[in-house]
Amino acid sequence: MTTDPRKALKDHLADWKSWGVDAVPRASEPASAATTDFAPAAPVPAPTAVATPNASAPSGAASCTDLESLRALVATCTACTLCKTRTQTVFCSGNPSPILFVGEAPGADEDAKGEVFVGRAGKLLTELLKGVGISRDRIYIANVLKCRPPDNRPPEPAEVAACAPFLKRQIELINPKVICALGKHAAFSLIGWEGSMKALRGSWRLLDNRWVTATYHPSYLLRSPGDTETVKTDLRGLLEKAASLGARLP
Ligand code: URA
């Protein structure tokens, strides 16, 4: 039996959800007739850290009118099994910007901190960006998945599909001029690219009137540092494209 009360509560709520219970009364709501014959139960504080399970959260993404309401909706999502193993959802890093980077999924560090690209790959990404003159607070970084896959395994197609409405709405609300997919999972999610990164990198595709390019994922560079200059070249190309479209960084 688990000893973590938050996890126990989360599992409990997930069980209720699977039995068809969509809502639980607040502690302040009147007790049922069956319990009013007895001394009123001590009020149970409403859980703050555990969101109400919401398997249909992705379908509500399109109705979110700002990033904060989208972030709050993502935090409630139980649309795929990753909700059972995540510590928390991971929404974004940086600020709305004409330049958006899209990574794959949170890893252990991101899952613990609730922010994208804060582990080893994230530190390398920060260095790469610095190397071409961009600080992280001037761009926006999101991921294909908002929850960490266990043991950092690659995203499953069903997880990508479940999370897709969140990324789509995130892109619409940020409204970037250029998007850079980091790695093959992001390239597949954004533009359906299934070929090699070598063939795709440095080229541009249109997605809903926005230009999308791709480069190697920083985790790949940690294993293959020989491609570091290639990525810097791609990042410079991204900046040139953004400038040619009149994009001004915040
Ligand atoms: N890798 C990613 O793709 N995203 C993160 O947030 C961290 C590592």
PDB file of N, CA and C in Angstrom, residues 139-230:
ATOM      1  N   ILE A 139      12.142  33.471 -25.729  1.00  0.00           N
ATOM      2  CA  ILE A 139      11.456  32.526 -26.615  1.00  0.00           C
ATOM      3  C   ILE A 139      10.469  31.710 -25.779  1.00  0.00           C
ATOM      4  N   TYR A 140       9.667  30.911 -26.465  1.00  0.00           N
ATOM      5  CA  TYR A 140       8.708  30.055 -25.760  1.00  0.00           C
ATOM      6  C   TYR A 140       9.089  28.608 -26.062  1.00  0.00           C
ATOM      7  N   ILE A 141       9.033  27.771 -25.037  1.00  0.00           N
ATOM      8  CA  ILE A 141       9.365  26.347 -25.244  1.00  0.00           C
ATOM      9  C   ILE A 141       8.215  25.493 -24.709  1.00  0.00           C
ATOM     10  N   ALA A 142       7.743  24.586 -25.553  1.00  0.00           N
ATOM     11  CA  ALA A 142       6.675  23.666 -25.156  1.00  0.00           C
ATOM     12  C   ALA A 142       7.113  22.246 -25.517  1.00  0.00           C
ATOM     13  N   ASN A 143       6.324  21.286 -25.151  1.00  0.00           N
ATOM     14  CA  ASN A 143       6.590  19.891 -25.503  1.00  0.00           C
ATOM     15  C   ASN A 143       5.381  19.275 -26.192  1.00  0.00           C
ATOM     16  N   VAL A 144       5.623  18.209 -26.931  1.00  0.00           N
ATOM     17  CA  VAL A 144       4.518  17.451 -27.528  1.00  0.00           C
ATOM     18  C   VAL A 144       3.648  16.873 -26.406  1.00  0.00           C
ATOM     19  N   LEU A 145       4.283  16.222 -25.439  1.00  0.00           N
ATOM     20  CA  LEU A 145       3.543  15.658 -24.304  1.00  0.00           C
ATOM     21  C   LEU A 145       3.699  16.553 -23.080  1.00  0.00           C
ATOM     22  N   LYS A 146       2.640  16.630 -22.308  1.00  0.00           N
ATOM     23  CA  LYS A 146       2.682  17.450 -21.090  1.00  0.00           C
ATOM     24  C   LYS A 146       2.973  16.606 -19.845  1.00  0.00           C
ATOM     25  N   CYS A 147       3.078  15.304 -20.004  1.00  0.00           N
ATOM     26  CA  CYS A 147       3.384  14.427 -18.872  1.00  0.00           C
ATOM     27  C   CYS A 147       4.584  13.557 -19.216  1.00  0.00           C
ATOM     28  N   ARG A 148       5.339  13.196 -18.192  1.00  0.00           N
ATOM     29  CA  ARG A 148       6.544  12.393 -18.409  1.00  0.00           C
ATOM     30  C   ARG A 148       6.191  10.924 -18.697  1.00  0.00           C
ATOM     31  N   PRO A 149       6.716  10.373 -19.805  1.00  0.00           N
ATOM     32  CA  PRO A 149       6.568   8.927 -20.007  1.00  0.00           C
ATOM     33  C   PRO A 149       7.495   8.199 -19.033  1.00  0.00           C
ATOM     34  N   PRO A 150       7.022   7.112 -18.413  1.00  0.00           N
ATOM     35  CA  PRO A 150       7.856   6.407 -17.443  1.00  0.00           C
ATOM     36  C   PRO A 150       9.200   6.008 -18.052  1.00  0.00           C
ATOM     37  N   ASP A 151      10.243   6.129 -17.272  1.00  0.00           N
ATOM     38  CA  ASP A 151      11.614   5.777 -17.694  1.00  0.00           C
ATOM     39  C   ASP A 151      12.049   6.522 -18.952  1.00  0.00           C
ATOM     40  N   ASN A 152      11.422   7.654 -19.212  1.00  0.00           N
ATOM     41  CA  ASN A 152      11.768   8.481 -20.379  1.00  0.00           C
ATOM     42  C   ASN A 152      11.647   7.725 -21.699  1.00  0.00           C
ATOM     43  N   ARG A 153      10.725   6.767 -21.750  1.00  0.00           N
ATOM     44  CA  ARG A 153      10.537   6.058 -23.031  1.00  0.00           C
ATOM     45  C   ARG A 153       9.923   7.017 -24.055  1.00  0.00           C
ATOM     46  N   PRO A 154      10.052   6.688 -25.362  1.00  0.00           N
ATOM     47  CA  PRO A 154       9.464   7.574 -26.378  1.00  0.00           C
ATOM     48  C   PRO A 154       7.937   7.644 -26.226  1.00  0.00           C
ATOM     49  N   PRO A 155       7.348   8.754 -26.619  1.00  0.00           N
ATOM     50  CA  PRO A 155       5.883   8.863 -26.542  1.00  0.00           C
ATOM     51  C   PRO A 155       5.197   7.797 -27.385  1.00  0.00           C
ATOM     52  N   GLU A 156       4.084   7.269 -26.885  1.00  0.00           N
ATOM     53  CA  GLU A 156       3.246   6.328 -27.656  1.00  0.00           C
ATOM     54  C   GLU A 156       2.321   7.154 -28.557  1.00  0.00           C
ATOM     55  N   PRO A 157       1.966   6.605 -29.742  1.00  0.00           N
ATOM     56  CA  PRO A 157       1.056   7.355 -30.627  1.00  0.00           C
ATOM     57  C   PRO A 157      -0.238   7.784 -29.935  1.00  0.00           C
ATOM     58  N   ALA A 158      -0.778   6.926 -29.067  1.00  0.00           N
ATOM     59  CA  ALA A 158      -2.041   7.286 -28.391  1.00  0.00           C
ATOM     60  C   ALA A 158      -1.838   8.470 -27.448  1.00  0.00           C
ATOM     61  N   GLU A 159      -0.657   8.563 -26.842  1.00  0.00           N
ATOM     62  CA  GLU A 159      -0.377   9.685 -25.935  1.00  0.00           C
ATOM     63  C   GLU A 159      -0.219  10.982 -26.740  1.00  0.00           C
ATOM     64  N   VAL A 160       0.472  10.867 -27.870  1.00  0.00           N
ATOM     65  CA  VAL A 160       0.652  12.046 -28.737  1.00  0.00           C
ATOM     66  C   VAL A 160      -0.717  12.547 -29.211  1.00  0.00           C
ATOM     67  N   ALA A 161      -1.567  11.589 -29.608  1.00  0.00           N
ATOM     68  CA  ALA A 161      -2.895  11.979 -30.106  1.00  0.00           C
ATOM     69  C   ALA A 161      -3.718  12.620 -28.989  1.00  0.00           C
ATOM     70  N   ALA A 162      -3.634  12.061 -27.791  1.00  0.00           N
ATOM     71  CA  ALA A 162      -4.434  12.600 -26.673  1.00  0.00           C
ATOM     72  C   ALA A 162      -3.988  14.021 -26.338  1.00  0.00           C
ATOM     73  N   CYS A 163      -2.696  14.284 -26.407  1.00  0.00           N
ATOM     74  CA  CYS A 163      -2.149  15.586 -26.004  1.00  0.00           C
ATOM     75  C   CYS A 163      -2.201  16.630 -27.135  1.00  0.00           C
ATOM     76  N   ALA A 164      -2.417  16.181 -28.370  1.00  0.00           N
ATOM     77  CA  ALA A 164      -2.320  17.084 -29.527  1.00  0.00           C
ATOM     78  C   ALA A 164      -3.188  18.348 -29.412  1.00  0.00           C
ATOM     79  N   PRO A 165      -4.429  18.261 -28.904  1.00  0.00           N
ATOM     80  CA  PRO A 165      -5.227  19.490 -28.824  1.00  0.00           C
ATOM     81  C   PRO A 165      -4.600  20.548 -27.919  1.00  0.00           C
ATOM     82  N   PHE A 166      -3.849  20.110 -26.909  1.00  0.00           N
ATOM     83  CA  PHE A 166      -3.186  21.082 -26.024  1.00  0.00           C
ATOM     84  C   PHE A 166      -2.085  21.830 -26.786  1.00  0.00           C
ATOM     85  N   LEU A 167      -1.274  21.072 -27.525  1.00  0.00           N
ATOM     86  CA  LEU A 167      -0.184  21.732 -28.271  1.00  0.00           C
ATOM     87  C   LEU A 167      -0.771  22.649 -29.346  1.00  0.00           C
ATOM     88  N   LYS A 168      -1.816  22.170 -29.993  1.00  0.00           N
ATOM     89  CA  LYS A 168      -2.436  22.978 -31.063  1.00  0.00           C
ATOM     90  C   LYS A 168      -2.908  24.328 -30.493  1.00  0.00           C
ATOM     91  N   ARG A 169      -3.590  24.273 -29.352  1.00  0.00           N
ATOM     92  CA  ARG A 169      -4.112  25.511 -28.761  1.00  0.00           C
ATOM     93  C   ARG A 169      -2.978  26.383 -28.232  1.00  0.00           C
ATOM     94  N   GLN A 170      -1.949  25.722 -27.674  1.00  0.00           N
ATOM     95  CA  GLN A 170      -0.787  26.477 -27.194  1.00  0.00           C
ATOM     96  C   GLN A 170      -0.199  27.285 -28.360  1.00  0.00           C
ATOM     97  N   ILE A 171      -0.068  26.640 -29.512  1.00  0.00           N
ATOM     98  CA  ILE A 171       0.493  27.328 -30.689  1.00  0.00           C
ATOM     99  C   ILE A 171      -0.418  28.490 -31.103  1.00  0.00           C
ATOM    100  N   GLU A 172      -1.722  28.230 -31.113  1.00  0.00           N
ATOM    101  CA  GLU A 172      -2.651  29.304 -31.530  1.00  0.00           C
ATOM    102  C   GLU A 172      -2.560  30.502 -30.584  1.00  0.00           C
ATOM    103  N   LEU A 173      -2.464  30.222 -29.288  1.00  0.00           N
ATOM    104  CA  LEU A 173      -2.456  31.326 -28.311  1.00  0.00           C
ATOM    105  C   LEU A 173      -1.121  32.066 -28.293  1.00  0.00           C
ATOM    106  N   ILE A 174      -0.028  31.343 -28.509  1.00  0.00           N
ATOM    107  CA  ILE A 174       1.291  32.004 -28.552  1.00  0.00           C
ATOM    108  C   ILE A 174       1.437  32.765 -29.861  1.00  0.00           C
ATOM    109  N   ASN A 175       0.883  32.179 -30.906  1.00  0.00           N
ATOM    110  CA  ASN A 175       0.888  32.797 -32.232  1.00  0.00           C
ATOM    111  C   ASN A 175       2.304  33.109 -32.742  1.00  0.00           C
ATOM    112  N   PRO A 176       3.199  32.100 -32.728  1.00  0.00           N
ATOM    113  CA  PRO A 176       4.579  32.366 -33.183  1.00  0.00           C
ATOM    114  C   PRO A 176       4.641  32.513 -34.691  1.00  0.00           C
ATOM    115  N   LYS A 177       5.696  33.174 -35.158  1.00  0.00           N
ATOM    116  CA  LYS A 177       5.896  33.246 -36.613  1.00  0.00           C
ATOM    117  C   LYS A 177       6.676  32.033 -37.092  1.00  0.00           C
ATOM    118  N   VAL A 178       7.604  31.568 -36.257  1.00  0.00           N
ATOM    119  CA  VAL A 178       8.396  30.388 -36.642  1.00  0.00           C
ATOM    120  C   VAL A 178       8.422  29.385 -35.493  1.00  0.00           C
ATOM    121  N   ILE A 179       8.447  28.105 -35.872  1.00  0.00           N
ATOM    122  CA  ILE A 179       8.459  27.021 -34.883  1.00  0.00           C
ATOM    123  C   ILE A 179       9.629  26.105 -35.211  1.00  0.00           C
ATOM    124  N   CYS A 180      10.378  25.720 -34.192  1.00  0.00           N
ATOM    125  CA  CYS A 180      11.457  24.762 -34.405  1.00  0.00           C
ATOM    126  C   CYS A 180      11.152  23.483 -33.644  1.00  0.00           C
ATOM    127  N   ALA A 181      10.976  22.389 -34.379  1.00  0.00           N
ATOM    128  CA  ALA A 181      10.773  21.075 -33.759  1.00  0.00           C
ATOM    129  C   ALA A 181      12.128  20.549 -33.312  1.00  0.00           C
ATOM    130  N   LEU A 182      12.200  20.157 -32.042  1.00  0.00           N
ATOM    131  CA  LEU A 182      13.444  19.581 -31.525  1.00  0.00           C
ATOM    132  C   LEU A 182      13.297  18.064 -31.546  1.00  0.00           C
ATOM    133  N   GLY A 183      13.904  17.442 -32.535  1.00  0.00           N
ATOM    134  CA  GLY A 183      13.870  15.979 -32.613  1.00  0.00           C
ATOM    135  C   GLY A 183      12.712  15.446 -33.424  1.00  0.00           C
ATOM    136  N   LYS A 184      12.787  14.139 -33.670  1.00  0.00           N
ATOM    137  CA  LYS A 184      11.849  13.529 -34.621  1.00  0.00           C
ATOM    138  C   LYS A 184      10.415  13.439 -34.102  1.00  0.00           C
ATOM    139  N   HIS A 185      10.229  13.308 -32.778  1.00  0.00           N
ATOM    140  CA  HIS A 185       8.849  13.204 -32.284  1.00  0.00           C
ATOM    141  C   HIS A 185       8.104  14.524 -32.472  1.00  0.00           C
ATOM    142  N   ALA A 186       8.812  15.618 -32.214  1.00  0.00           N
ATOM    143  CA  ALA A 186       8.174  16.923 -32.430  1.00  0.00           C
ATOM    144  C   ALA A 186       7.924  17.149 -33.917  1.00  0.00           C
ATOM    145  N   ALA A 187       8.891  16.743 -34.755  1.00  0.00           N
ATOM    146  CA  ALA A 187       8.712  16.929 -36.207  1.00  0.00           C
ATOM    147  C   ALA A 187       7.521  16.115 -36.707  1.00  0.00           C
ATOM    148  N   PHE A 188       7.374  14.912 -36.145  1.00  0.00           N
ATOM    149  CA  PHE A 188       6.238  14.081 -36.566  1.00  0.00           C
ATOM    150  C   PHE A 188       4.921  14.706 -36.095  1.00  0.00           C
ATOM    151  N   SER A 189       4.898  15.138 -34.828  1.00  0.00           N
ATOM    152  CA  SER A 189       3.654  15.706 -34.288  1.00  0.00           C
ATOM    153  C   SER A 189       3.222  16.959 -35.023  1.00  0.00           C
ATOM    154  N   LEU A 190       4.199  17.799 -35.375  1.00  0.00           N
ATOM    155  CA  LEU A 190       3.839  19.094 -35.973  1.00  0.00           C
ATOM    156  C   LEU A 190       3.511  18.978 -37.450  1.00  0.00           C
ATOM    157  N   ILE A 191       4.371  18.266 -38.191  1.00  0.00           N
ATOM    158  CA  ILE A 191       4.191  18.278 -39.650  1.00  0.00           C
ATOM    159  C   ILE A 191       4.116  16.873 -40.246  1.00  0.00           C
ATOM    160  N   GLY A 192       4.027  15.864 -39.374  1.00  0.00           N
ATOM    161  CA  GLY A 192       3.875  14.495 -39.859  1.00  0.00           C
ATOM    162  C   GLY A 192       5.123  13.934 -40.518  1.00  0.00           C
ATOM    163  N   TRP A 193       6.282  14.537 -40.215  1.00  0.00           N
ATOM    164  CA  TRP A 193       7.532  14.094 -40.861  1.00  0.00           C
ATOM    165  C   TRP A 193       7.999  12.767 -40.267  1.00  0.00           C
ATOM    166  N   GLU A 194       8.214  11.770 -41.147  1.00  0.00           N
ATOM    167  CA  GLU A 194       8.661  10.466 -40.649  1.00  0.00           C
ATOM    168  C   GLU A 194      10.045  10.107 -41.163  1.00  0.00           C
ATOM    169  N   GLY A 195      10.648  11.029 -41.933  1.00  0.00           N
ATOM    170  CA  GLY A 195      11.978  10.740 -42.471  1.00  0.00           C
ATOM    171  C   GLY A 195      13.064  11.062 -41.461  1.00  0.00           C
ATOM    172  N   SER A 196      14.295  11.134 -41.941  1.00  0.00           N
ATOM    173  CA  SER A 196      15.412  11.377 -41.027  1.00  0.00           C
ATOM    174  C   SER A 196      15.510  12.859 -40.697  1.00  0.00           C
ATOM    175  N   MET A 197      16.130  13.154 -39.571  1.00  0.00           N
ATOM    176  CA  MET A 197      16.346  14.555 -39.199  1.00  0.00           C
ATOM    177  C   MET A 197      17.359  15.186 -40.148  1.00  0.00           C
ATOM    178  N   LYS A 198      18.310  14.353 -40.609  1.00  0.00           N
ATOM    179  CA  LYS A 198      19.323  14.868 -41.530  1.00  0.00           C
ATOM    180  C   LYS A 198      18.661  15.450 -42.791  1.00  0.00           C
ATOM    181  N   ALA A 199      17.604  14.763 -43.254  1.00  0.00           N
ATOM    182  CA  ALA A 199      16.924  15.220 -44.470  1.00  0.00           C
ATOM    183  C   ALA A 199      16.040  16.437 -44.201  1.00  0.00           C
ATOM    184  N   LEU A 200      15.524  16.551 -42.984  1.00  0.00           N
ATOM    185  CA  LEU A 200      14.562  17.624 -42.697  1.00  0.00           C
ATOM    186  C   LEU A 200      15.216  18.919 -42.223  1.00  0.00           C
ATOM    187  N   ARG A 201      16.277  18.792 -41.435  1.00  0.00           N
ATOM    188  CA  ARG A 201      16.852  19.967 -40.759  1.00  0.00           C
ATOM    189  C   ARG A 201      17.245  21.047 -41.787  1.00  0.00           C
ATOM    190  N   GLY A 202      17.063  22.282 -41.377  1.00  0.00           N
ATOM    191  CA  GLY A 202      17.441  23.384 -42.259  1.00  0.00           C
ATOM    192  C   GLY A 202      16.406  23.697 -43.323  1.00  0.00           C
ATOM    193  N   SER A 203      15.379  22.878 -43.464  1.00  0.00           N
ATOM    194  CA  SER A 203      14.336  23.189 -44.458  1.00  0.00           C
ATOM    195  C   SER A 203      13.100  23.729 -43.727  1.00  0.00           C
ATOM    196  N   TRP A 204      12.155  24.253 -44.492  1.00  0.00           N
ATOM    197  CA  TRP A 204      10.979  24.900 -43.905  1.00  0.00           C
ATOM    198  C   TRP A 204       9.698  24.339 -44.494  1.00  0.00           C
ATOM    199  N   ARG A 205       8.709  24.175 -43.645  1.00  0.00           N
ATOM    200  CA  ARG A 205       7.382  23.717 -44.065  1.00  0.00           C
ATOM    201  C   ARG A 205       6.346  24.687 -43.506  1.00  0.00           C
ATOM    202  N   LEU A 206       5.218  24.813 -44.187  1.00  0.00           N
ATOM    203  CA  LEU A 206       4.162  25.686 -43.661  1.00  0.00           C
ATOM    204  C   LEU A 206       3.154  24.874 -42.861  1.00  0.00           C
ATOM    205  N   LEU A 207       2.814  25.389 -41.692  1.00  0.00           N
ATOM    206  CA  LEU A 207       1.778  24.765 -40.864  1.00  0.00           C
ATOM    207  C   LEU A 207       0.825  25.884 -40.452  1.00  0.00           C
ATOM    208  N   ASP A 208      -0.390  25.868 -40.979  1.00  0.00           N
ATOM    209  CA  ASP A 208      -1.371  26.906 -40.643  1.00  0.00           C
ATOM    210  C   ASP A 208      -0.763  28.311 -40.732  1.00  0.00           C
ATOM    211  N   ASN A 209      -0.096  28.584 -41.834  1.00  0.00           N
ATOM    212  CA  ASN A 209       0.496  29.917 -42.045  1.00  0.00           C
ATOM    213  C   ASN A 209       1.676  30.237 -41.142  1.00  0.00           C
ATOM    214  N   ARG A 210       2.253  29.246 -40.504  1.00  0.00           N
ATOM    215  CA  ARG A 210       3.469  29.475 -39.708  1.00  0.00           C
ATOM    216  C   ARG A 210       4.563  28.606 -40.285  1.00  0.00           C
ATOM    217  N   TRP A 211       5.787  29.121 -40.223  1.00  0.00           N
ATOM    218  CA  TRP A 211       6.900  28.352 -40.766  1.00  0.00           C
ATOM    219  C   TRP A 211       7.487  27.427 -39.704  1.00  0.00           C
ATOM    220  N   VAL A 212       7.659  26.180 -40.110  1.00  0.00           N
ATOM    221  CA  VAL A 212       8.181  25.160 -39.186  1.00  0.00           C
ATOM    222  C   VAL A 212       9.481  24.602 -39.737  1.00  0.00           C
ATOM    223  N   THR A 213      10.488  24.535 -38.883  1.00  0.00           N
ATOM    224  CA  THR A 213      11.722  23.845 -39.233  1.00  0.00           C
ATOM    225  C   THR A 213      12.026  22.826 -38.132  1.00  0.00           C
ATOM    226  N   ALA A 214      13.151  22.170 -38.224  1.00  0.00           N
ATOM    227  CA  ALA A 214      13.485  21.163 -37.211  1.00  0.00           C
ATOM    228  C   ALA A 214      14.993  21.062 -37.085  1.00  0.00           C
ATOM    229  N   THR A 215      15.415  20.614 -35.914  1.00  0.00           N
ATOM    230  CA  THR A 215      16.833  20.308 -35.735  1.00  0.00           C
ATOM    231  C   THR A 215      16.961  19.156 -34.740  1.00  0.00           C
ATOM    232  N   TYR A 216      18.186  18.723 -34.538  1.00  0.00           N
ATOM    233  CA  TYR A 216      18.397  17.600 -33.634  1.00  0.00           C
ATOM    234  C   TYR A 216      17.987  17.958 -32.209  1.00  0.00           C
ATOM    235  N   HIS A 217      17.457  16.971 -31.496  1.00  0.00           N
ATOM    236  CA  HIS A 217      17.073  17.165 -30.095  1.00  0.00           C
ATOM    237  C   HIS A 217      18.340  17.280 -29.245  1.00  0.00           C
ATOM    238  N   PRO A 218      18.343  18.177 -28.235  1.00  0.00           N
ATOM    239  CA  PRO A 218      19.535  18.299 -27.385  1.00  0.00           C
ATOM    240  C   PRO A 218      19.959  16.978 -26.723  1.00  0.00           C
ATOM    241  N   SER A 219      19.017  16.084 -26.443  1.00  0.00           N
ATOM    242  CA  SER A 219      19.404  14.779 -25.849  1.00  0.00           C
ATOM    243  C   SER A 219      20.253  13.985 -26.838  1.00  0.00           C
ATOM    244  N   TYR A 220      19.916  14.107 -28.116  1.00  0.00           N
ATOM    245  CA  TYR A 220      20.720  13.443 -29.146  1.00  0.00           C
ATOM    246  C   TYR A 220      22.139  14.042 -29.150  1.00  0.00           C
ATOM    247  N   LEU A 221      22.205  15.377 -29.002  1.00  0.00           N
ATOM    248  CA  LEU A 221      23.528  16.030 -29.004  1.00  0.00           C
ATOM    249  C   LEU A 221      24.381  15.610 -27.816  1.00  0.00           C
ATOM    250  N   LEU A 222      23.717  15.289 -26.694  1.00  0.00           N
ATOM    251  CA  LEU A 222      24.487  14.817 -25.534  1.00  0.00           C
ATOM    252  C   LEU A 222      25.196  13.507 -25.887  1.00  0.00           C
ATOM    253  N   ARG A 223      24.555  12.716 -26.754  1.00  0.00           N
ATOM    254  CA  ARG A 223      25.171  11.438 -27.174  1.00  0.00           C
ATOM    255  C   ARG A 223      26.075  11.634 -28.384  1.00  0.00           C
ATOM    256  N   SER A 224      25.764  12.616 -29.225  1.00  0.00           N
ATOM    257  CA  SER A 224      26.505  12.831 -30.479  1.00  0.00           C
ATOM    258  C   SER A 224      26.936  14.292 -30.579  1.00  0.00           C
ATOM    259  N   PRO A 225      27.876  14.709 -29.730  1.00  0.00           N
ATOM    260  CA  PRO A 225      28.241  16.137 -29.703  1.00  0.00           C
ATOM    261  C   PRO A 225      28.830  16.630 -31.015  1.00  0.00           C
ATOM    262  N   GLY A 226      29.217  15.700 -31.886  1.00  0.00           N
ATOM    263  CA  GLY A 226      29.782  16.095 -33.183  1.00  0.00           C
ATOM    264  C   GLY A 226      28.791  16.894 -34.023  1.00  0.00           C
ATOM    265  N   ASP A 227      27.497  16.820 -33.708  1.00  0.00           N
ATOM    266  CA  ASP A 227      26.501  17.561 -34.500  1.00  0.00           C
ATOM    267  C   ASP A 227      26.157  18.931 -33.895  1.00  0.00           C
ATOM    268  N   THR A 228      26.933  19.350 -32.889  1.00  0.00           N
ATOM    269  CA  THR A 228      26.620  20.618 -32.211  1.00  0.00           C
ATOM    270  C   THR A 228      26.656  21.809 -33.163  1.00  0.00           C
ATOM    271  N   GLU A 229      27.679  21.878 -34.015  1.00  0.00           N
ATOM    272  CA  GLU A 229      27.771  23.022 -34.939  1.00  0.00           C
ATOM    273  C   GLU A 229      26.607  23.020 -35.919  1.00  0.00           C
ATOM    274  N   THR A 230      26.163  21.814 -36.291  1.00  0.00           N
ATOM    275  CA  THR A 230      25.008  21.713 -37.204  1.00  0.00           C
ATOM    276  C   THR A 230      23.786  22.355 -36.553  1.00  0.00           C
TER     277      THR A 230
END
